[in-house]
CSV table of C-alpha atoms in Angstrom, one decimal:
chain,number,residue,atom,x,y,z
I,1,MET,CA,-31.3,-126.2,52.8
I,2,ASP,CA,-29.6,-125.7,56.9
I,3,ARG,CA,-29.6,-122.0,55.8
I,4,LYS,CA,-33.1,-122.1,54.7
I,5,ILE,CA,-34.3,-123.3,57.9
I,6,ILE,CA,-32.4,-121.1,60.0
I,7,ASP,CA,-33.3,-118.1,57.9
I,8,PHE,CA,-36.8,-119.2,58.5
I,9,LEU,CA,-36.7,-119.6,62.4
I,10,ARG,CA,-35.1,-116.2,62.5
I,11,THR,CA,-38.3,-114.6,60.8
I,12,ALA,CA,-40.4,-116.8,62.9
I,13,PHE,CA,-38.8,-115.7,66.1
I,14,PRO,CA,-40.8,-112.6,66.7
I,15,PHE,CA,-43.9,-113.9,65.8
I,16,VAL,CA,-43.6,-117.4,68.2
I,17,LEU,CA,-41.9,-115.4,71.0
I,18,THR,CA,-45.0,-113.4,70.9
I,19,LEU,CA,-47.6,-116.1,71.3
I,20,PHE,CA,-45.2,-117.8,74.2
I,21,LEU,CA,-45.3,-114.0,76.2
I,22,TRP,CA,-49.7,-114.1,75.7
I,23,ARG,CA,-49.4,-117.4,77.0
I,24,ALA,CA,-47.4,-117.6,80.1
I,25,SER,CA,-49.1,-114.8,81.4
I,26,ILE,CA,-48.3,-114.9,85.4
I,27,GLY,CA,-50.1,-112.7,88.1
I,28,TRP,CA,-48.0,-109.7,88.5
I,29,LEU,CA,-45.3,-110.6,86.1
I,30,ASN,CA,-47.1,-110.6,82.9
I,31,PRO,CA,-51.0,-110.0,83.6
I,32,ALA,CA,-52.6,-111.4,81.2
I,33,GLY,CA,-49.8,-111.5,78.6
I,34,LEU,CA,-48.7,-108.0,78.1
I,35,LEU,CA,-45.4,-108.6,77.8
I,36,ALA,CA,-46.4,-109.9,74.5
I,37,LEU,CA,-47.0,-106.0,73.1
I,38,VAL,CA,-43.7,-105.3,73.4
I,39,PRO,CA,-42.7,-107.3,70.4
I,40,VAL,CA,-45.7,-106.1,68.6
I,41,PHE,CA,-45.0,-102.7,69.6
I,42,PHE,CA,-41.1,-103.4,68.6
I,43,CYS,CA,-42.2,-105.0,65.0
I,44,THR,CA,-44.7,-102.9,63.7
I,45,PHE,CA,-43.6,-99.9,64.4
I,46,ILE,CA,-39.7,-99.6,65.8
I,47,ARG,CA,-38.3,-102.4,63.0
I,48,PRO,CA,-41.4,-102.7,60.8
I,49,THR,CA,-41.7,-106.6,60.0
I,50,ALA,CA,-43.8,-108.0,57.4
I,51,TRP,CA,-47.4,-109.6,57.9
I,52,PHE,CA,-47.1,-108.2,61.8
I,53,VAL,CA,-49.6,-106.3,62.2
I,54,PRO,CA,-51.9,-108.6,61.2
I,55,PHE,CA,-50.6,-110.5,63.7
I,56,GLY,CA,-50.6,-107.6,65.8
I,57,VAL,CA,-53.8,-107.4,65.9
I,58,LEU,CA,-54.6,-110.6,66.2
I,59,MET,CA,-52.8,-110.7,69.6
I,60,CYS,CA,-54.3,-107.4,70.7
I,61,PHE,CA,-57.5,-108.8,70.9
I,62,LEU,CA,-55.8,-112.5,72.7
I,63,VAL,CA,-55.4,-109.8,75.1
I,64,ASP,CA,-58.5,-108.5,75.3
I,65,TYR,CA,-59.4,-111.8,75.5
I,66,ARG,CA,-57.3,-113.2,77.8
I,67,ALA,CA,-57.3,-109.5,79.9
I,68,ASP,CA,-61.8,-108.8,79.8
I,69,THR,CA,-60.9,-105.2,77.9
I,70,LEU,CA,-63.3,-105.1,75.0
I,71,LEU,CA,-61.0,-104.9,72.5
I,72,PHE,CA,-59.0,-101.9,74.6
I,73,TRP,CA,-55.9,-103.2,73.4
I,74,THR,CA,-57.1,-104.1,70.4
I,75,SER,CA,-58.4,-100.4,69.7
I,76,VAL,CA,-55.3,-98.7,70.9
I,77,TYR,CA,-52.8,-100.7,68.9
I,78,CYS,CA,-55.0,-99.8,65.2
I,79,LEU,CA,-55.0,-96.0,66.8
I,80,ALA,CA,-51.4,-95.9,67.2
I,81,TYR,CA,-51.0,-97.6,63.7
I,82,ALA,CA,-53.7,-94.6,62.4
I,83,VAL,CA,-51.4,-92.1,63.5
I,84,CYS,CA,-48.2,-93.4,62.8
I,85,GLY,CA,-49.4,-93.7,59.2
I,86,PHE,CA,-51.3,-90.6,58.8
I,87,GLN,CA,-48.3,-88.5,59.9
I,88,ASN,CA,-45.1,-87.6,58.6
I,89,VAL,CA,-43.2,-85.4,61.3
I,90,VAL,CA,-42.1,-88.7,63.7
I,91,ASP,CA,-40.3,-91.3,62.0
I,92,LEU,CA,-40.6,-93.9,64.9
I,93,THR,CA,-38.3,-96.2,63.0
I,94,ARG,CA,-35.1,-94.0,63.7
I,95,ALA,CA,-36.5,-93.6,67.4
I,96,ASP,CA,-33.9,-93.7,70.3
I,97,ASN,CA,-33.4,-96.5,72.0
I,98,ASP,CA,-34.9,-99.0,70.0
I,99,GLY,CA,-38.1,-96.7,70.5
I,100,ILE,CA,-38.3,-97.0,74.6
I,101,GLY,CA,-40.1,-93.8,75.1
I,102,ALA,CA,-42.5,-94.2,72.2
I,103,PHE,CA,-43.1,-97.4,73.7
I,104,ALA,CA,-43.6,-96.3,77.3
I,105,LEU,CA,-45.6,-93.2,76.0
I,106,PHE,CA,-48.0,-96.3,74.4
I,107,PHE,CA,-48.3,-98.8,76.9
I,108,CYS,CA,-48.6,-96.0,80.3
I,109,VAL,CA,-50.7,-94.0,78.7
I,110,SER,CA,-53.0,-97.5,78.1
I,111,VAL,CA,-53.2,-98.3,81.2
I,112,LEU,CA,-53.4,-95.1,82.6
I,113,ILE,CA,-57.1,-94.2,80.8
I,114,ILE,CA,-58.2,-98.3,81.4
I,115,SER,CA,-57.3,-98.1,85.0
I,116,LEU,CA,-58.1,-94.7,85.7
I,117,PRO,CA,-62.0,-96.2,87.2
I,118,HIS,CA,-60.1,-98.6,89.7
I,119,MET,CA,-57.4,-95.8,91.1
I,120,VAL,CA,-59.6,-95.5,94.2
I,121,THR,CA,-57.1,-97.6,96.9
I,122,PHE,CA,-53.1,-97.4,97.2
I,123,THR,CA,-53.2,-100.8,96.0
I,124,ASN,CA,-54.8,-100.3,92.5
I,125,VAL,CA,-52.3,-97.4,92.1
I,126,PHE,CA,-49.5,-99.4,93.0
I,127,ARG,CA,-50.0,-102.2,90.2
I,128,VAL,CA,-50.5,-99.3,87.6
I,129,LEU,CA,-47.7,-97.9,88.6
I,130,TRP,CA,-45.7,-101.7,88.8
I,131,THR,CA,-47.4,-102.6,85.6
I,132,GLY,CA,-46.1,-99.9,83.8
I,133,ALA,CA,-42.6,-99.7,85.0
I,134,TRP,CA,-41.9,-103.3,84.7
I,135,GLU,CA,-43.5,-103.3,81.1
I,136,CYS,CA,-41.1,-100.8,80.6
I,137,ALA,CA,-37.9,-102.5,81.8
I,138,MET,CA,-38.3,-105.6,80.3
I,139,TYR,CA,-38.4,-103.4,76.8
I,140,PHE,CA,-34.8,-103.6,76.8
I,141,PRO,CA,-34.1,-107.7,76.8
I,142,LEU,CA,-37.2,-108.1,75.1
I,143,VAL,CA,-36.2,-106.0,72.2
I,144,ALA,CA,-32.2,-106.7,72.1
I,145,LEU,CA,-33.5,-110.9,72.1
I,146,ILE,CA,-35.7,-109.8,69.5
I,147,LYS,CA,-32.6,-107.8,67.1
I,148,ARG,CA,-30.3,-110.8,68.6
I,149,VAL,CA,-31.7,-113.4,66.6
I,150,GLY,CA,-32.6,-111.7,64.0
I,151,HIS,CA,-31.7,-110.9,60.5
I,152,ASP,CA,-29.1,-107.6,62.1
């Protein structure tokens, strides 16, 4: 009985962590809950988790809701999922460094695209650079936490 509870909590951990990161949005540390995209990306593309794709779509929609970005992150996530599903050249499940390069490409290109119209001041350019660097830096501890609590 106790083993079943522990297995359930280990299975539920990435889902709970994603909800926590989305809910814990703080101005410049986690704007609009963007850190929730780390477990969404990792559990969808790098280490596929059962039922995480529909949950990832929901979480991207919630990030869009909080950031007032009319389905931007949801469409980027669905596009990345479609590209990974229709190609057979790159296998992200075997990526080096837990897929940080693929995540950096996914996140930084998306942030750059959404921020291009607003890059007229130095403050906005710095904010884009900070957001990309912070998100990529937080990728490692969050992925290590997911792997530590998970079954591996």
